[in-house]
Amino acid sequence: MKMAIILNIQVYLCMFFAFLQTEGTRNYKENAIIINNFLRQPGWNNINDVELIKYGNNKHELKNLIFNPVKLFNCNDCIRQAMLFLGCSYANDLDLINFSLTKFQEHCFELLVSSYTSAHNCTITLLMKMIEIVPMAECMKGALDAIDKYYIFSRNSERRRNRIILSRLLTNIQEGKTLLTTLRTSLLSIEDVLKTIAEILLSRRKELDEDKSFCQLKHLDFDSLWNLWILECNTLKFQELFIFLGDKISNFILTTIKKKYIDLGFKFDWNTNQTFLPVQLSTSYNHGMAQNLSTNFTQNTNYVNTQETIKKNDITAYPSILRINDVEIREDIRQENNNCEVNDDDSAELVYYPKGQEPFNKYL
């Protein structure tokens, strides 16, 4: 009898510790309510570029996540799935931006053959766009971290705390701002600066490929998209392709923040630079947030139109895959751009240097 009791106790202890080691750790009621409300935000309709995510040796569809109620027993799973769906969608956006920047860099390199001045202006604009991505990366990482805060870790999942999708890439993008800023005033040649940019973009591409292993994304033909951009640029009669590409990237950054941050109800504290999940559903919050975020984003990214062409050719009036659909945000951006000073110092006297080796900062 005593032996049976001891065996039963051992069995119960084994079951207890096995429960602690599973991913099915129960969450708190308050967290379940918050996550349930979060998954009812209208912005989830914008996560339409992710077909499936891979989690827990299974594949999951978004419709099952946003339509099924969040309870204590499935709260942790819902949190992980929400992070992966949003992270995969962010990865898709970053992939498109990385593709755009790569084409941008290649175009700047081609300009070295015909015009050093144009190549310099192109590279300066490229660096500005790469710096402009940093606030978007901060929003993305803040959003994913805000979701992760509600996850209750079991003992065996502690090792996974640092394996948040896109965490390393988004951190590297933010930390890379110093290097990009330094390159703008560098003594390196234009060619060397462009080679450094190419290395940065290649590194980001490799990190993206690793994170996208969690995702099954809808296919986007980048080559066809590039041909579409060339056609659109010619139709709009842009003087420089790099100006057109810069405008595309700026529009896409703001569109992404609007659709996949603001519309998801994330709250940003400008004093602490932290992102929080909405505690409850709100219909009045997004309107004011859209205006504040677009204004602060424009102010904090040094978004300056260095060419009058951008002002004269408003491509937002034309159909495009990268478009700001929200009229109020678009008006905010235009008002901010009108208040920016245009740098006319690009007409500095040219000095002869060996082909492609002129100092990058000789125009600064």
Short mmCIF file of N, CA and C in Angstrom, two decimals, residues 197-258:
data_model
loop_
_atom_site.label_atom_id
_atom_site.label_comp_id
_atom_site.label_asym_id
_atom_site.label_seq_id
_atom_site.Cartn_x
_atom_site.Cartn_y
_atom_site.Cartn_z
N ILE A 197 27.22 49.86 -49.15
CA ILE A 197 25.75 49.75 -49.12
C ILE A 197 25.31 48.39 -49.64
N ALA A 198 25.96 47.92 -50.71
CA ALA A 198 25.63 46.61 -51.28
C ALA A 198 25.85 45.50 -50.25
N GLU A 199 26.92 45.60 -49.47
CA GLU A 199 27.20 44.60 -48.43
C GLU A 199 26.13 44.63 -47.34
N ILE A 200 25.70 45.83 -46.97
CA ILE A 200 24.66 45.97 -45.95
C ILE A 200 23.37 45.32 -46.43
N LEU A 201 22.98 45.59 -47.67
CA LEU A 201 21.73 45.06 -48.22
C LEU A 201 21.80 43.55 -48.37
N LEU A 202 22.97 43.03 -48.75
CA LEU A 202 23.13 41.58 -48.87
C LEU A 202 23.00 40.90 -47.52
N SER A 203 23.57 41.51 -46.49
CA SER A 203 23.46 40.96 -45.14
C SER A 203 22.01 40.94 -44.67
N ARG A 204 21.29 42.01 -44.95
CA ARG A 204 19.88 42.06 -44.59
C ARG A 204 19.08 40.99 -45.32
N ARG A 205 19.43 40.78 -46.58
CA ARG A 205 18.74 39.77 -47.37
C ARG A 205 18.90 38.37 -46.77
N LYS A 206 20.10 38.06 -46.31
CA LYS A 206 20.35 36.75 -45.70
C LYS A 206 19.56 36.59 -44.41
N GLU A 207 19.51 37.64 -43.60
CA GLU A 207 18.75 37.57 -42.35
C GLU A 207 17.26 37.43 -42.62
N LEU A 208 16.78 38.12 -43.66
CA LEU A 208 15.37 38.01 -44.03
C LEU A 208 15.02 36.60 -44.45
N ASP A 209 15.89 35.98 -45.23
CA ASP A 209 15.63 34.62 -45.70
C ASP A 209 15.50 33.66 -44.53
N GLU A 210 16.30 33.87 -43.48
CA GLU A 210 16.23 33.02 -42.30
C GLU A 210 14.90 33.20 -41.58
N ASP A 211 14.47 34.44 -41.41
CA ASP A 211 13.21 34.69 -40.70
C ASP A 211 12.00 34.25 -41.52
N LYS A 212 12.09 34.33 -42.83
CA LYS A 212 10.96 33.96 -43.68
C LYS A 212 10.74 32.45 -43.72
N SER A 213 11.62 31.68 -43.06
CA SER A 213 11.42 30.23 -43.01
C SER A 213 10.16 29.87 -42.22
N PHE A 214 9.67 30.82 -41.40
CA PHE A 214 8.43 30.60 -40.64
C PHE A 214 7.19 30.87 -41.50
N CYS A 215 7.39 31.42 -42.68
CA CYS A 215 6.27 32.01 -43.42
C CYS A 215 6.04 31.34 -44.77
N GLN A 216 4.79 31.31 -45.16
CA GLN A 216 4.42 31.00 -46.53
C GLN A 216 3.72 32.24 -47.08
N LEU A 217 4.45 33.00 -47.87
CA LEU A 217 3.98 34.30 -48.35
C LEU A 217 3.41 34.20 -49.75
N LYS A 218 2.52 35.12 -50.05
CA LYS A 218 2.00 35.19 -51.41
C LYS A 218 3.11 35.67 -52.34
N HIS A 219 3.18 35.06 -53.49
CA HIS A 219 4.28 35.33 -54.42
C HIS A 219 4.15 36.72 -55.02
N LEU A 220 5.28 37.42 -55.05
CA LEU A 220 5.34 38.73 -55.69
C LEU A 220 6.50 38.70 -56.67
N ASP A 221 6.21 38.91 -57.95
CA ASP A 221 7.22 38.88 -59.00
C ASP A 221 7.96 40.22 -59.01
N PHE A 222 9.14 40.24 -58.38
CA PHE A 222 9.90 41.48 -58.26
C PHE A 222 10.35 42.01 -59.62
N ASP A 223 10.72 41.11 -60.53
CA ASP A 223 11.17 41.56 -61.85
C ASP A 223 10.05 42.28 -62.60
N SER A 224 8.86 41.72 -62.53
CA SER A 224 7.72 42.37 -63.19
C SER A 224 7.41 43.70 -62.52
N LEU A 225 7.56 43.73 -61.21
CA LEU A 225 7.31 44.97 -60.47
C LEU A 225 8.32 46.04 -60.89
N TRP A 226 9.58 45.65 -61.04
CA TRP A 226 10.61 46.59 -61.45
C TRP A 226 10.30 47.16 -62.85
N ASN A 227 9.87 46.29 -63.75
CA ASN A 227 9.51 46.76 -65.10
C ASN A 227 8.33 47.72 -65.05
N LEU A 228 7.40 47.46 -64.13
CA LEU A 228 6.25 48.35 -63.96
C LEU A 228 6.70 49.72 -63.47
N TRP A 229 7.66 49.74 -62.55
CA TRP A 229 8.18 51.01 -62.05
C TRP A 229 8.87 51.81 -63.15
N ILE A 230 9.66 51.12 -63.95
CA ILE A 230 10.35 51.81 -65.06
C ILE A 230 9.33 52.44 -65.99
N LEU A 231 8.29 51.70 -66.31
CA LEU A 231 7.24 52.21 -67.18
C LEU A 231 6.55 53.40 -66.55
N GLU A 232 6.24 53.31 -65.26
CA GLU A 232 5.57 54.40 -64.57
C GLU A 232 6.46 55.63 -64.50
N CYS A 233 7.75 55.41 -64.25
CA CYS A 233 8.70 56.53 -64.19
C CYS A 233 8.75 57.25 -65.53
N ASN A 234 8.78 56.49 -66.61
CA ASN A 234 8.82 57.11 -67.94
C ASN A 234 7.51 57.83 -68.25
N THR A 235 6.39 57.25 -67.81
CA THR A 235 5.09 57.87 -68.05
C THR A 235 4.98 59.21 -67.34
N LEU A 236 5.51 59.27 -66.11
CA LEU A 236 5.45 60.50 -65.34
C LEU A 236 6.54 61.50 -65.72
N LYS A 237 7.46 61.05 -66.60
CA LYS A 237 8.52 61.91 -67.12
C LYS A 237 9.40 62.49 -65.99
N PHE A 238 9.80 61.60 -65.07
CA PHE A 238 10.73 62.00 -64.03
C PHE A 238 12.10 62.28 -64.65
N GLN A 239 12.77 63.31 -64.17
CA GLN A 239 14.09 63.64 -64.69
C GLN A 239 15.14 62.63 -64.24
N GLU A 240 14.99 62.10 -63.05
CA GLU A 240 15.95 61.15 -62.51
C GLU A 240 15.21 59.95 -61.92
N LEU A 241 15.66 58.75 -62.27
CA LEU A 241 15.04 57.55 -61.76
C LEU A 241 15.18 57.44 -60.25
N PHE A 242 16.33 57.89 -59.71
CA PHE A 242 16.54 57.73 -58.27
C PHE A 242 15.58 58.61 -57.46
N ILE A 243 15.14 59.74 -58.03
CA ILE A 243 14.14 60.56 -57.34
C ILE A 243 12.82 59.80 -57.26
N PHE A 244 12.46 59.18 -58.37
CA PHE A 244 11.23 58.38 -58.43
C PHE A 244 11.29 57.24 -57.42
N LEU A 245 12.40 56.51 -57.38
CA LEU A 245 12.55 55.39 -56.45
C LEU A 245 12.51 55.86 -55.00
N GLY A 246 13.14 56.99 -54.72
CA GLY A 246 13.10 57.53 -53.37
C GLY A 246 11.70 57.85 -52.92
N ASP A 247 10.90 58.40 -53.83
CA ASP A 247 9.52 58.73 -53.51
C ASP A 247 8.70 57.46 -53.28
N LYS A 248 8.97 56.44 -54.08
CA LYS A 248 8.29 55.15 -53.90
C LYS A 248 8.55 54.60 -52.51
N ILE A 249 9.81 54.59 -52.11
CA ILE A 249 10.18 54.03 -50.82
C ILE A 249 9.56 54.82 -49.67
N SER A 250 9.58 56.14 -49.76
CA SER A 250 8.98 56.97 -48.71
C SER A 250 7.49 56.69 -48.57
N ASN A 251 6.79 56.60 -49.70
CA ASN A 251 5.36 56.30 -49.67
C ASN A 251 5.09 54.94 -49.05
N PHE A 252 5.91 53.98 -49.42
CA PHE A 252 5.69 52.63 -48.93
C PHE A 252 5.94 52.53 -47.43
N ILE A 253 6.94 53.24 -46.93
CA ILE A 253 7.22 53.24 -45.49
C ILE A 253 6.01 53.75 -44.72
N LEU A 254 5.47 54.88 -45.15
CA LEU A 254 4.33 55.47 -44.46
C LEU A 254 3.08 54.62 -44.60
N THR A 255 2.90 54.00 -45.76
CA THR A 255 1.76 53.11 -45.96
C THR A 255 1.84 51.92 -45.00
N THR A 256 3.04 51.37 -44.86
CA THR A 256 3.23 50.22 -43.97
C THR A 256 2.93 50.58 -42.53
N ILE A 257 3.43 51.73 -42.07
CA ILE A 257 3.17 52.16 -40.70
C ILE A 257 1.67 52.38 -40.49
N LYS A 258 1.02 52.98 -41.47
CA LYS A 258 -0.41 53.25 -41.36
C LYS A 258 -1.21 51.94 -41.26
#
